[in-house]
Structure formats: structure tokens, C-alpha cells
Coordinates of C-alpha atoms and ligand atoms in Angstrom, one line a residue:
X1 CA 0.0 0.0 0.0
X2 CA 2.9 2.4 0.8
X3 CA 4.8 1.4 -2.5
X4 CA 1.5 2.5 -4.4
X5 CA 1.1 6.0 -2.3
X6 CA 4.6 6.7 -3.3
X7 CA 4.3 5.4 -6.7
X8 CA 1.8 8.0 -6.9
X9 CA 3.7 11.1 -5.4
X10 CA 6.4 10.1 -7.7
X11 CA 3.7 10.0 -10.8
X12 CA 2.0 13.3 -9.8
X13 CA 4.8 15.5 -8.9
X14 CA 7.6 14.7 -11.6
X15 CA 11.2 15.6 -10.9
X16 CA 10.9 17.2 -7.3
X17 CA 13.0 14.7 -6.3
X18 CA 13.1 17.1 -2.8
X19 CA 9.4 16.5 -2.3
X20 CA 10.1 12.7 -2.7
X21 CA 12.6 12.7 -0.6
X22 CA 10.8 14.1 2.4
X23 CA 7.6 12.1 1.2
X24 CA 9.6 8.6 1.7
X25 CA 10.7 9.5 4.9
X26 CA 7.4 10.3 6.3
X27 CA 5.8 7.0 4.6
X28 CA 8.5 5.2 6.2
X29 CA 7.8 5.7 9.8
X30 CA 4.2 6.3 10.3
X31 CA 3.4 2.5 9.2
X32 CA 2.9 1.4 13.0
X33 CA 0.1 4.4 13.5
X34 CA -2.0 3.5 10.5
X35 CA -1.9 -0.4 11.6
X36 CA -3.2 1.1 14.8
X37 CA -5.7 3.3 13.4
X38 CA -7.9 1.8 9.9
X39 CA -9.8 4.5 10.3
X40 CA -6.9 6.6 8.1
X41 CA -6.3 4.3 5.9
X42 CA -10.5 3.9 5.2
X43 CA -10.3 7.6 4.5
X44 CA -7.3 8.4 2.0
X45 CA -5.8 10.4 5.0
X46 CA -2.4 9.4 3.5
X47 CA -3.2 10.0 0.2
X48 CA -5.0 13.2 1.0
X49 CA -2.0 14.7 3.0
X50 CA 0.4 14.1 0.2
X51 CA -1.5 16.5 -2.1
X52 CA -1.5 19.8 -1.4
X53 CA -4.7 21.9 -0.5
X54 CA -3.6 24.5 -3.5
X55 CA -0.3 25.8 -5.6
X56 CA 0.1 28.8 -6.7
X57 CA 2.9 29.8 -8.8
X58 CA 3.2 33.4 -10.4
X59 CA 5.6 35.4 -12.4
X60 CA 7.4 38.2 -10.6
X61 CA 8.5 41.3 -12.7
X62 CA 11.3 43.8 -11.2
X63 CA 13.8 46.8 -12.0
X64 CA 17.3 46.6 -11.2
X65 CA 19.4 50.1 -10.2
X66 CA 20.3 50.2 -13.8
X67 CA 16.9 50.2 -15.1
X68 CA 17.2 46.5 -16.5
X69 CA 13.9 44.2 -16.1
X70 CA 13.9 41.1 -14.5
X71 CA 11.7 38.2 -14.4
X72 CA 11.4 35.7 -11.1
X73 CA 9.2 33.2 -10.5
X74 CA 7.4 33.2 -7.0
X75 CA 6.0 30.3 -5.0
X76 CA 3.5 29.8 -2.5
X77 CA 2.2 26.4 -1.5
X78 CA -0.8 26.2 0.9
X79 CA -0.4 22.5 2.0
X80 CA -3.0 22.0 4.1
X81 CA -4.6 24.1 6.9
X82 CA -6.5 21.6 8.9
X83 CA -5.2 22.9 12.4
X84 CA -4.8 26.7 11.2
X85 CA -4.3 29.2 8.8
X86 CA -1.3 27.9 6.4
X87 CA 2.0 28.6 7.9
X88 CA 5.7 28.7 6.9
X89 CA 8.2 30.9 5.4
X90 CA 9.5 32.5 2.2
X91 CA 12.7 31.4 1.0
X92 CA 14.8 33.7 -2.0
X93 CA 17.5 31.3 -3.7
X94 CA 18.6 30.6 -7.1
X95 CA 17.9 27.1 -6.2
X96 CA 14.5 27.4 -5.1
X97 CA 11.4 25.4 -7.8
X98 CA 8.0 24.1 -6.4
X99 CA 10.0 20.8 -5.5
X100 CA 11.9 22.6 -2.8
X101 CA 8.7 24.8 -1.6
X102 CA 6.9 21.4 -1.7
X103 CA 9.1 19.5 0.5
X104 CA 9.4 22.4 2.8
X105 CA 5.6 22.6 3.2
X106 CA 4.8 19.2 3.3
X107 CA 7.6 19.0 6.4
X108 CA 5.9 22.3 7.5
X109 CA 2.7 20.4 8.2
X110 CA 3.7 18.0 10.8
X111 CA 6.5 19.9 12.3
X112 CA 3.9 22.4 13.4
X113 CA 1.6 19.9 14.2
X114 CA 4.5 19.0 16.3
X115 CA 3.7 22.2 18.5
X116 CA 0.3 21.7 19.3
X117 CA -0.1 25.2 18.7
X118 CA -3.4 26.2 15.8
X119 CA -1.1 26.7 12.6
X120 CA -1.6 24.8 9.5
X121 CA 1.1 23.6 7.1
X122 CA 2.2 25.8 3.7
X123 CA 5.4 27.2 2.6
X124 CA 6.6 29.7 -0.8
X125 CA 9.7 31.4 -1.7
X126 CA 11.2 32.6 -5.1
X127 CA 14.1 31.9 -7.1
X128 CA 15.1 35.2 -6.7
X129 CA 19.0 35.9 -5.2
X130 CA 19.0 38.7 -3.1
X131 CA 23.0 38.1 -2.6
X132 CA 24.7 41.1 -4.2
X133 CA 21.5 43.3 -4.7
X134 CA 21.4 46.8 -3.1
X135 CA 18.5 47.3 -0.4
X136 CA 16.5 49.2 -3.1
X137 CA 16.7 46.3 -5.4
X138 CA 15.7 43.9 -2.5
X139 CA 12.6 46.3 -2.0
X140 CA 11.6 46.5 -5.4
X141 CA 11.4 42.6 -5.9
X142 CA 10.0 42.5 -2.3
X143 CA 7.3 44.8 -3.3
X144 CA 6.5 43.1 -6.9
X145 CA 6.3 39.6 -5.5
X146 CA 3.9 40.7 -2.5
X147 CA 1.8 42.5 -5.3
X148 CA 0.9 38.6 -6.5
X149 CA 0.7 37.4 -3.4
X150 CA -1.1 39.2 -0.9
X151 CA -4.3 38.4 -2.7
X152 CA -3.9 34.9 -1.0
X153 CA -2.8 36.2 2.0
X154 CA -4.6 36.8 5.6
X155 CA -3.9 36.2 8.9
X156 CA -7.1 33.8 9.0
X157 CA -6.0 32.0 5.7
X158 CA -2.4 32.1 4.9
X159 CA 0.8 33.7 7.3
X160 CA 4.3 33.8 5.3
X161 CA 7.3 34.1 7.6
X162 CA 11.2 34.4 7.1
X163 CA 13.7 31.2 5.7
X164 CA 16.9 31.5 3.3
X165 CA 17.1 34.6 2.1
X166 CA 14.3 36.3 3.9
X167 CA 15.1 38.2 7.1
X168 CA 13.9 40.9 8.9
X169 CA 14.6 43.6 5.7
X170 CA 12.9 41.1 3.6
X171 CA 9.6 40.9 6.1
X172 CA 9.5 44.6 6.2
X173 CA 9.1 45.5 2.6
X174 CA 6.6 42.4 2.3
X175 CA 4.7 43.8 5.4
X176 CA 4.9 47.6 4.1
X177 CA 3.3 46.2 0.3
X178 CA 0.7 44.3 2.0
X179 CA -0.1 47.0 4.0
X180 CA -0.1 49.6 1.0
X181 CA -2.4 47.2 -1.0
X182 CA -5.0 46.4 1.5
X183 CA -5.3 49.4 3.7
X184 CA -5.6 47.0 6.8
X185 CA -2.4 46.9 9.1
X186 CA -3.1 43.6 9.6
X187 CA 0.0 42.6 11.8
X188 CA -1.1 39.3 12.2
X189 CA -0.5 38.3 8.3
X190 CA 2.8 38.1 8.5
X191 CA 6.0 37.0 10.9
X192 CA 9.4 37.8 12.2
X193 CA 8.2 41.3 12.2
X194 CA 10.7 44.1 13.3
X195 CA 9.9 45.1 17.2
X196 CA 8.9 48.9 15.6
X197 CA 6.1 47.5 13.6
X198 CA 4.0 44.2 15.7
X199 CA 7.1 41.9 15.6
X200 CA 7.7 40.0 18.6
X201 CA 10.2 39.5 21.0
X202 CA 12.5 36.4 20.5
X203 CA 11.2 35.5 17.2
X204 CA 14.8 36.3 15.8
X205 CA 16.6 33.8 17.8
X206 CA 14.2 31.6 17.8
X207 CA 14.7 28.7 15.4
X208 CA 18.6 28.9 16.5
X209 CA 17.9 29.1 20.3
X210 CA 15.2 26.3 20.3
X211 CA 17.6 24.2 18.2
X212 CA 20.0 24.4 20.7
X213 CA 17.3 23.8 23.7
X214 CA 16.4 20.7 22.2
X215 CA 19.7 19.4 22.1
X216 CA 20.6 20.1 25.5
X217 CA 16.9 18.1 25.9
X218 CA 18.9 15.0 24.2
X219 CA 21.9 15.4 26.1
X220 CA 20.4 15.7 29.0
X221 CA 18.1 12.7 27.8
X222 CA 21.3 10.6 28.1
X223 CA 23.0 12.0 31.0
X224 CA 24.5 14.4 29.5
X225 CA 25.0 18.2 28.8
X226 CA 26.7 20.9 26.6
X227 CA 29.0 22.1 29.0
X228 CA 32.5 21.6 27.8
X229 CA 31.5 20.0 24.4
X230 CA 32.8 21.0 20.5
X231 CA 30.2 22.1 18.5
X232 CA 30.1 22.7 14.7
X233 CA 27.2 24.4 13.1
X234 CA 26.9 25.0 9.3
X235 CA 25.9 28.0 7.6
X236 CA 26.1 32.2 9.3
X237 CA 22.8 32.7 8.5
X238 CA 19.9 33.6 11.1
X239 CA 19.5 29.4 12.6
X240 CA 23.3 29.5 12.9
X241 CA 24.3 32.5 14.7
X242 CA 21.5 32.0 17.4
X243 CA 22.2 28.5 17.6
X244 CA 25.8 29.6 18.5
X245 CA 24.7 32.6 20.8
X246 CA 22.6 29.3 22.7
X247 CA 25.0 26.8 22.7
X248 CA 27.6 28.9 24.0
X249 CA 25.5 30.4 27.0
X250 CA 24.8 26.7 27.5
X251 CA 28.5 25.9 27.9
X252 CA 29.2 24.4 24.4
X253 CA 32.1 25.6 22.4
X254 CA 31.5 26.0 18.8
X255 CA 34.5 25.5 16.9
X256 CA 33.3 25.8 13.3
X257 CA 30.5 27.6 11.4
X258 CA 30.3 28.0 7.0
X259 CA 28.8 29.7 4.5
X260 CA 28.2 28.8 0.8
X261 CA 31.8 29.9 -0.2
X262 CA 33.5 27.8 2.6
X263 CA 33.9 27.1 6.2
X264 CA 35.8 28.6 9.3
X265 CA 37.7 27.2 12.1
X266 CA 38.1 29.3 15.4
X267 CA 39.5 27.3 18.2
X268 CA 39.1 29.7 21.1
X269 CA 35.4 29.4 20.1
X270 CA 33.1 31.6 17.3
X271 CA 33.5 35.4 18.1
X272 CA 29.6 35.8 18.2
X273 CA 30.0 40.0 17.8
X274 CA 32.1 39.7 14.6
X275 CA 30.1 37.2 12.9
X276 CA 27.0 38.8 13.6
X277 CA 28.7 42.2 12.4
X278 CA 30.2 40.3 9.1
X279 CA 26.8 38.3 8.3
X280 CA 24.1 40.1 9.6
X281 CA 25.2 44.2 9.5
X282 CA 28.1 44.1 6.4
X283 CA 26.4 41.0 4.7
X284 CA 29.7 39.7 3.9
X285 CA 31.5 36.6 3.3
X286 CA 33.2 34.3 6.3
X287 CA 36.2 34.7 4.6
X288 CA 36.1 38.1 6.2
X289 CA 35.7 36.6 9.8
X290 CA 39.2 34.9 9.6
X291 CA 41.0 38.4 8.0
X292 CA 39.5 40.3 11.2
X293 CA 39.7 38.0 13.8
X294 CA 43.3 37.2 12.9
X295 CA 44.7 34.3 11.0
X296 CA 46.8 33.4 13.8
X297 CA 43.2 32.3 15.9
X298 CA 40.6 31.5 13.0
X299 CA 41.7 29.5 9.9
X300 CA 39.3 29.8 7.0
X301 CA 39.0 27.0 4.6
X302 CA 37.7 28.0 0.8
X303 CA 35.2 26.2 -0.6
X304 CA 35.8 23.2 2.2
X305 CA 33.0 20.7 3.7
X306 CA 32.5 22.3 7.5
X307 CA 31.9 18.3 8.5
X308 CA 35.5 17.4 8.4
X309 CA 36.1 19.4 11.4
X310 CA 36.1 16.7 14.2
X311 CA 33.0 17.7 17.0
X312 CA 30.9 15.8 19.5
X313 CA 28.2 17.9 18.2
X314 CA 26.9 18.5 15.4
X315 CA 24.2 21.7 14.3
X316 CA 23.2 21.6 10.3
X317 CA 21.9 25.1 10.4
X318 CA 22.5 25.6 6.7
X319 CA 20.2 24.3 4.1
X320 CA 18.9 20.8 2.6
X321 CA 20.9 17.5 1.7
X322 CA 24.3 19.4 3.6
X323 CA 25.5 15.8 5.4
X324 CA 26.2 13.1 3.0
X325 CA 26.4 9.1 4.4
X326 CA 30.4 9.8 3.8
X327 CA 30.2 13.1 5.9
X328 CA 28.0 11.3 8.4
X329 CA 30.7 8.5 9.0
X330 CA 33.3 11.2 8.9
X331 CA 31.5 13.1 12.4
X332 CA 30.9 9.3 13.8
X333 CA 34.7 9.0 13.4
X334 CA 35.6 12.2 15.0
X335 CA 33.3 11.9 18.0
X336 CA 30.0 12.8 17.4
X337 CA 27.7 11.7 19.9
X338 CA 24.8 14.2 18.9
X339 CA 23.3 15.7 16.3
X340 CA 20.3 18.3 15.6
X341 CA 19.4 19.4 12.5
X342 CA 18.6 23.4 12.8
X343 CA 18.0 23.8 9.2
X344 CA 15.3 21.3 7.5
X345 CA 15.8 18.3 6.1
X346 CA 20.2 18.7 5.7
X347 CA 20.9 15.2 6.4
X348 CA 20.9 13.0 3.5
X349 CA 18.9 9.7 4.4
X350 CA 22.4 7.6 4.4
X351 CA 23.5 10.1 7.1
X352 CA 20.2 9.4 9.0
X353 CA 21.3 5.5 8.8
X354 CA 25.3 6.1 9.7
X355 CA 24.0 7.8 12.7
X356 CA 21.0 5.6 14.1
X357 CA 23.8 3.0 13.5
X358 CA 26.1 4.3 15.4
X359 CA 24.1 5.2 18.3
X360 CA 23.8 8.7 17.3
X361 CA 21.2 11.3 18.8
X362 CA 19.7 12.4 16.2
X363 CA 16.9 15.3 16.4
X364 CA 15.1 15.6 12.6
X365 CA 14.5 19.4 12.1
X366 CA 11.0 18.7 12.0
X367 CA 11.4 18.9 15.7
X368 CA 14.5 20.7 16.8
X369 CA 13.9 23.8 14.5
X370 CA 10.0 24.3 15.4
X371 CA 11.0 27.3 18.1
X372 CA 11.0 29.4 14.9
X373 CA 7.5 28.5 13.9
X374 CA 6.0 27.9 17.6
X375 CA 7.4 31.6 18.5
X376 CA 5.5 33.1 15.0
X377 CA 2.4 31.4 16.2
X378 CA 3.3 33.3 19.5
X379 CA 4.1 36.9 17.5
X380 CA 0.2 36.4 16.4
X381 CA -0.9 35.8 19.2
X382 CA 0.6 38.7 20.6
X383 CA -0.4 40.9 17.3
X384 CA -4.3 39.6 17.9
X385 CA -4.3 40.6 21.7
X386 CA -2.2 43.6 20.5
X387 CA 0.0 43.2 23.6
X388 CA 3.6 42.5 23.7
X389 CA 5.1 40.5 25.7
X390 CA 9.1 40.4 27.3
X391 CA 12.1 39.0 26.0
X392 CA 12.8 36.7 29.3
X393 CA 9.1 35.6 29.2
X394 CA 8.8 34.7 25.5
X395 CA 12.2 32.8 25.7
X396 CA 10.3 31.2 29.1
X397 CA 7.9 29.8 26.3
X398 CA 9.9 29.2 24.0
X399 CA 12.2 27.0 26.2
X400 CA 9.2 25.2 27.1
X401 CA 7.6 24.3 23.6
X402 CA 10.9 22.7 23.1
X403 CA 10.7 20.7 26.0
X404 CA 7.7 19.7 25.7
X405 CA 8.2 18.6 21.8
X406 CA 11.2 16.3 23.0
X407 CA 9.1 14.7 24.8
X408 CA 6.2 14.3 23.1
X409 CA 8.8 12.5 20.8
X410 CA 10.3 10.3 22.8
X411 CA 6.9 9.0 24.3
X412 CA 5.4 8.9 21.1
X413 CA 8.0 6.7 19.8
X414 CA 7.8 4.7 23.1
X415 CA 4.1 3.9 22.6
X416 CA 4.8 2.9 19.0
X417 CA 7.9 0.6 19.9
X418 CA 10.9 2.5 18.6
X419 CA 12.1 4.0 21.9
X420 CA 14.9 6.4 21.6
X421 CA 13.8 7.1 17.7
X422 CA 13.3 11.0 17.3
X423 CA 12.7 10.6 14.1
X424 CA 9.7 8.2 14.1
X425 CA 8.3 10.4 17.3
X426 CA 8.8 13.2 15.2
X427 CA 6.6 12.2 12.2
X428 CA 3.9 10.3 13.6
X429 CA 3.4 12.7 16.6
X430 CA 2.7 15.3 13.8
X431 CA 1.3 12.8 11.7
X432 CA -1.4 11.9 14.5
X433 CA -2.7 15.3 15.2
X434 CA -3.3 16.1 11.8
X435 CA -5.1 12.7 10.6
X436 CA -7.1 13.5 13.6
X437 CA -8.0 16.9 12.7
X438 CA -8.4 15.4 9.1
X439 CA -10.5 12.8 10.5
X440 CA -13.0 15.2 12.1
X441 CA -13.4 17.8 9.6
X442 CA -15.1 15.5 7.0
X443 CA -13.7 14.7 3.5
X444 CA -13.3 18.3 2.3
Ligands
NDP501 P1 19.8 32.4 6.1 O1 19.5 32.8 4.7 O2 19.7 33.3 7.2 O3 21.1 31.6 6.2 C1 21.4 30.5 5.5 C2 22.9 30.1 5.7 O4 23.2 28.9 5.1 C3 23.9 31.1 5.1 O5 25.0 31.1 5.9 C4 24.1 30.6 3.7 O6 25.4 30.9 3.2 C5 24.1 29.1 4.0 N1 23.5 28.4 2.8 C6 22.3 28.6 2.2 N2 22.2 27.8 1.1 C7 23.3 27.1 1.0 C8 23.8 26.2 0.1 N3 23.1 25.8 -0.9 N4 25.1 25.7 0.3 C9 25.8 26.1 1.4 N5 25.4 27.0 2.3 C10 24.2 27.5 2.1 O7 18.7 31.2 6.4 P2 18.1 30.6 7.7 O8 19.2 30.6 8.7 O9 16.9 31.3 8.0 O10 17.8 29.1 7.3 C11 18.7 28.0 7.4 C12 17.9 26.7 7.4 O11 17.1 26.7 8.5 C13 17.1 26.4 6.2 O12 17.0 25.1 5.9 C14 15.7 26.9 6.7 O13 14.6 26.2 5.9 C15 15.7 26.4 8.1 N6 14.8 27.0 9.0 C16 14.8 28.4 9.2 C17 13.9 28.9 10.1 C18 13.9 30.4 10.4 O14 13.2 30.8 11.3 N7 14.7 31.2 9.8 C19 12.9 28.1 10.7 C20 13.0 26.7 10.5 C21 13.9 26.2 9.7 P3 25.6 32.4 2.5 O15 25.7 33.3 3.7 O16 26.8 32.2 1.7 O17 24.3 32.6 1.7

């Protein structure tokens, strides 16, 4: 039955070999709840859940400084909003085709079923590269794209956020469009907000700060803790520098982070104030870390692999497919008793098998990255009450989402006989509160 649902999401969605991906490694773990419950299987829930609720793909017209037109193509899949209006974030890469926004969306679903919180699944994004664009650039494709897409927009029906590419100057010029279109300052239709305008507190470090919150959960889970460890994290972006801002208040000591033109190696630990000041104010590459922090204490490697660096724990903060099985074997070699995958989906499913094999933690991002999402579903609560709450209380809440998401894992995949198995907590704890949800609504 499993090899004809697949058959079909290979049939129906052609080359998104991404959305495959993520579609097998659901299938492959939630076979214990449907032998449990016939019900799902009666009604198509599998079937239904693989097929998204609506895509919408649109062509996005813009003006560089020069006065030369452009043509993007922009993304948004609403994958299913059963618990909530459809929820996940924008992501501007080269790279980015309905594949990737598919797979993203389709994890979207149960990772923020994951949270228990009212916040259905959907996810969009553009192949649009902001790298290298001045701000008014930014704002002009900013303002173009939301000018498709705020049509489908509303903070009862659809609620984009931040991912590659999208930060906080991103979310502002999408906000300010929406706002200029509508005449509603809805505040609520849109997340990772600045502070000025109805963002919320915490929402920045989120994803990166519950990432590392959930591994101190696994450590602890085992007797262990983050004080004194080595810690690599790939990429500089927003998951990685708040995952090494965490780590380190936790007692960790990351040794490595990357960026797509290489990786760099800081023994004394990452200087948190110069790589936010290189990544997040100049927008540089990590190349210029090294040069500033002296090549006597930071070594920077050119177009290296940030996994050869020896670590007992590892943070994939970067971006999809990052760990191969040969990189995984390479961290099992060096030490690694833990990993926790900040950015989605970044281990290749060989890497998944080196490190259950090995004994491994391993935390899917479908659980250790849903701070990002749960603290969004937070900023609207905050926007609909129109209150704001503190930093120290929303990190309170924060810290205990991701506590309570470990374990909600681990007991799920206690009661279905994989004890220990994040991953299979992971998917059918998500898994199970949609079907229900699914289950209830009727057959719409
Ligand atoms: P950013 O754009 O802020 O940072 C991405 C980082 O990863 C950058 O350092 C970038 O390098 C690097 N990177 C991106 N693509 C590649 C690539 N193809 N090869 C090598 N390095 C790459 O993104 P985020 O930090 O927001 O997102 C990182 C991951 O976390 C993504 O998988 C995202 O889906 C996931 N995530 C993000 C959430 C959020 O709240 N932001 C929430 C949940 C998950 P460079 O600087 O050279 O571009």
C-alpha cells in the first residue's frame, strides 16, 4: 500500500525529487500508527495529505538600479490548513522550484503539528538571489512579489514568515506592500516582524535558540549536557548565529560555522559580535571573519566541507541535503555523539542510517527547529491581543515548547515501539494530530 502511495507522489509531482525525498521519509515511519488506526487508511488520510490543499505559482517582474527588467518566479504552497491558517516561510535562492517549496511545506505540516499550537502547514519562496542586490533592489522585488501574493494572504487564511534569504529587511518590505495594497495593518498576516512595527520578541533567535534547547533536551536525555562539548554548526545565517549565541550560554564551544563559499575554524570558540557584524550588518562573506579575527586564531578553509572538522556535536543550520552518508561517517569517526538538524531536512537519508547506526542522537529538524515557527504562532498571538510580551518571558515559552516537543517524541515513539527514535516520534506525533484533525473535519 505504501509502495503505491509513493508510486503516486512520484507519478504526480515529476522531478521534485526534494518532495520525494521528504515524502519517503514520512511514509517510512508512520506504518505502525496506520496499523493502529484503519480509520486513516478507510479515508485516504495518507493519500490526501500528500497533495496539497492549493499551488500557486506566479511570475514576478522587477527593475534593477540600472533600469534592467527582471523576471522571477514566485511560490506559494498552501499545503494543508486543517489545524490553522497555512504557515511557513518564504525562501529567495537561485535554487528554489516548487519541489523545494513542496518538500518544505509538506515538512511544514507536521513539524507544526508537532507544537500543538493552531497553525496549519504551507510554505513559498522565489528563485530570486538577493545576494549582491542593493536594499532598493531587495525592495523593489520585495514589493513586486507581494503584489501577486497578498491576494492569498490573511492572517485567517495564509501567514508567510522568514527562511533562506528572507530576514527581517525582507519581512519589512513584504509587510509595508501588504499593507499599502489592502489598507488593513493587519499585523497578524505576517511573521518575524521588526519590534517597531508588531514583531515580537525572541522570534529572531528563535529557530537557532530552540535548536540548541532541544539538544541540551537529548543530552540531557542521556546524562549528558553541553558544558565543555565541541560544536560545529553549518551556515552564518539567522539558525546558525542563534544557535551559536545558545550553545555557547549553554556551555558548548563551537569551533566551526560556514557559509556557501566555505567554512571557518576558530579554536578559542566563534566570536559571536564579529560574525553577527560580518553576516548580519556588512552581509559579507566568512572569509572576512578569519581576516579580522586574525589568521593566527581562525583559519578559514575555501570552498571546504565544515563536516571534516572533528565535534561531538553537530548543528546543520544551513540548508537541505548538507551531510552526505560519507560526511556522516566522517563526524561518527571524529566523536559525534549528537546531532540536531537546525535547518530542514540537511541530512541525506544515508546520514540518518550512519548515525541511528552508530548510536547517534539524532533530532530531525522537524522537531529541533519548530521554536521558529511555535514563536511566530506566538508573534500572532501577541499581534491579535495587540499586547507584547518580554524578552525573558517569550524565551520562558519558548524553552518550554521545546521541551515539551522532546518529549512528546520520545513517548510517542515509546508507545509505538521505537524507543529512543526521534525521528519516528517526530513524524507520527505530527502525523497523528493532523489525521485526527483530518478525521474530524469530514472529507473536504
Ligand atoms: P539564512 O539565509 O539566514 O542563512 C542560510 C545560511 O546557510 C547562510 O550562511 C548561507 O550561506 C548558507 N547556505 C544557504 N544555502 C546554502 C547552500 N546551498 N550551500 C551552502 N550553504 C548554504 O537562512 P536561515 O538561517 O533562516 O535558514 C537556514 C535553514 O534553517 C534552512 O534550511 C531553513 O529552511 C531552516 N529554517 C529556518 C527557520 C527560520 O526561522 N529562519 C525556521 C526553521 C527552519 P551564505 O551566507 O553564503 O548565503
Amino acid at each position: 500500500m505504501f509502495a503505491s502511495v509513493y508510486d503516486d507522489v512520484l507519478r504526480r509531482n515529476p522531478g521534485e525529487t526534494e518532495f520525494h525525498q521528504a515524502a519517503r521519509e514520512v511514509l517510512e515511519t508512520i506504518g505502525p500508527v496506520l496499523a493502529k488506526h484503519p480509520e486513516y487508511v478507510e479515508n485516504k488520510i495518507i493519500e490526501r495529505v500528500f497533495e496539497p490543499e492549493r499551488q500557486i505559482i506566479f511570475r514576478v517582474p522587477w527593475e534593477d538600479d540600472r533600469g534592467e527588467v527582471h523576471i522571477n518566479r514566485g511560490f506559494r504552497v498552501e499545503f494543508n490548513s486543517v489545524l490553522g491558517p497555512y504557515k511557513g516561510g518564504l525562501r529567495f535562492h537561485p535554487s528554489v522550484y516548487l519541489g523545494i517549496v513542496k518538500f518544505l511545506g509538506f515538512e511544514q505540516i507536521f513539524k507544526n503539528g508537532l507544537t500543538g499550537l493552531p497553525i496549519g502547514g504551507g510554505k513559498g519562496g522565489s528563485d530570486f538571489d538577493p545576494k549582491g542586490r542593493s536594499d532598493r533592489e531587495v525592495m523593489r522585488f520585495c514589493q513586486s512579489f507581494m503584489t501577486e501574493l497578498y491576494r492569498h494572504l490573511g492572517e485567517y487564511t495564509d501567514v508567510p514568515a522568514g527562511d533562506i534569504g528572507v530576514g527581517q529587511r525582507e519581512i519589512g518590505y513584504l509587510f509595508g506592500q501588504y499593507k499599502r495594497i489592502t489598507n488593513r495593518y493587519e499585523s497578524g498576516v505576517i511573521t518575524g516582524k521588526g519590534l517597531s512595527y508588531g514583531g515580537a520578541q525572541v522570534r529572531t533567535e528563535a529557530t537557532g535558540y530552540g535548536c540548541a534547547f532541544f539538544v541540551e533536551e537529548m543530552l540531557k536525555a542521556r546524562g549528558s549536557s553541553f558544558d565543555g562539548r565541541r560544536v560545529v554548526v553549518s551556515g552564518s545565517g539567522n539558525v546558525a548565529i542563534y544557535a551559536i549565541a545558545k550553545v555557547r550560554e549553554l556551555g558548548g564551544v563551537v569551533v566551526a560555522c560556514s557559509d556557501s563559499s566555505g567554512y571557518v575554524v576558530d579554536e578559542k570558540g566563534i566570536d559571536l559580535d564579529l560574525l553577527k557584524q560580518i553576516k548580519e550588518v556588512e552581509r559579507r562573506r566568512l572569509s572576512a571573519y578569519a581576516e579580522r579575527r586574525g589568521t593566527d586564531v581562525a583559519t578559514y578553509v575555501p570552498g571546504g566541507n565544515v563536516w571534516e572538522v572533528p565535534c561531538e556535536v553537530a548543528l546543520p543550520s544551513a540548508t537541505q541535503n548538507e551531510i552526505t552518508g560519507r560526511d556522516a561517517e566522517a563526524l561518527v569517526r571524529g566523536g559525534c555523539i549528537a546531532v540536531g538538524e537546525g535547518a530542514n531536512m540537511p541530512t541525506m537519508p544515508e546520514g540518518v542510517r550512519v548515525f541511528r547506526e552508530a548510536g547517534v542522537a539524532f533530532g530531525p529538524g522537524k522537531a529541533v527547529n519548530a521554536g521558529g515557527v511555535a514563536t511566530s504562532a506566538l508573534e500572532m498571538q501577541q499581534n491579535a491581543s495587540r499586547d507584547s510580551w518580554t524578552f525573558e518571558f517569550s524565551e520562558r515559552r519558548l524553552q518550554e515548547i521545546m521541551s515539551d516537543i522532546h518529549a512528546r517524541c520520545l513517548e510517542t515513539a515509546d508507545e509505538y515501539g521505537m524507543p529512543g527514535d526521534y525521528v519516528a516520534g517526530a513524524n507520527i506525533g505530527g502525523f497523528k494530530r493532523v489525521a485526527d484533525a483530518m478525521m474530524a473535519l469530514g472529507l473536504i
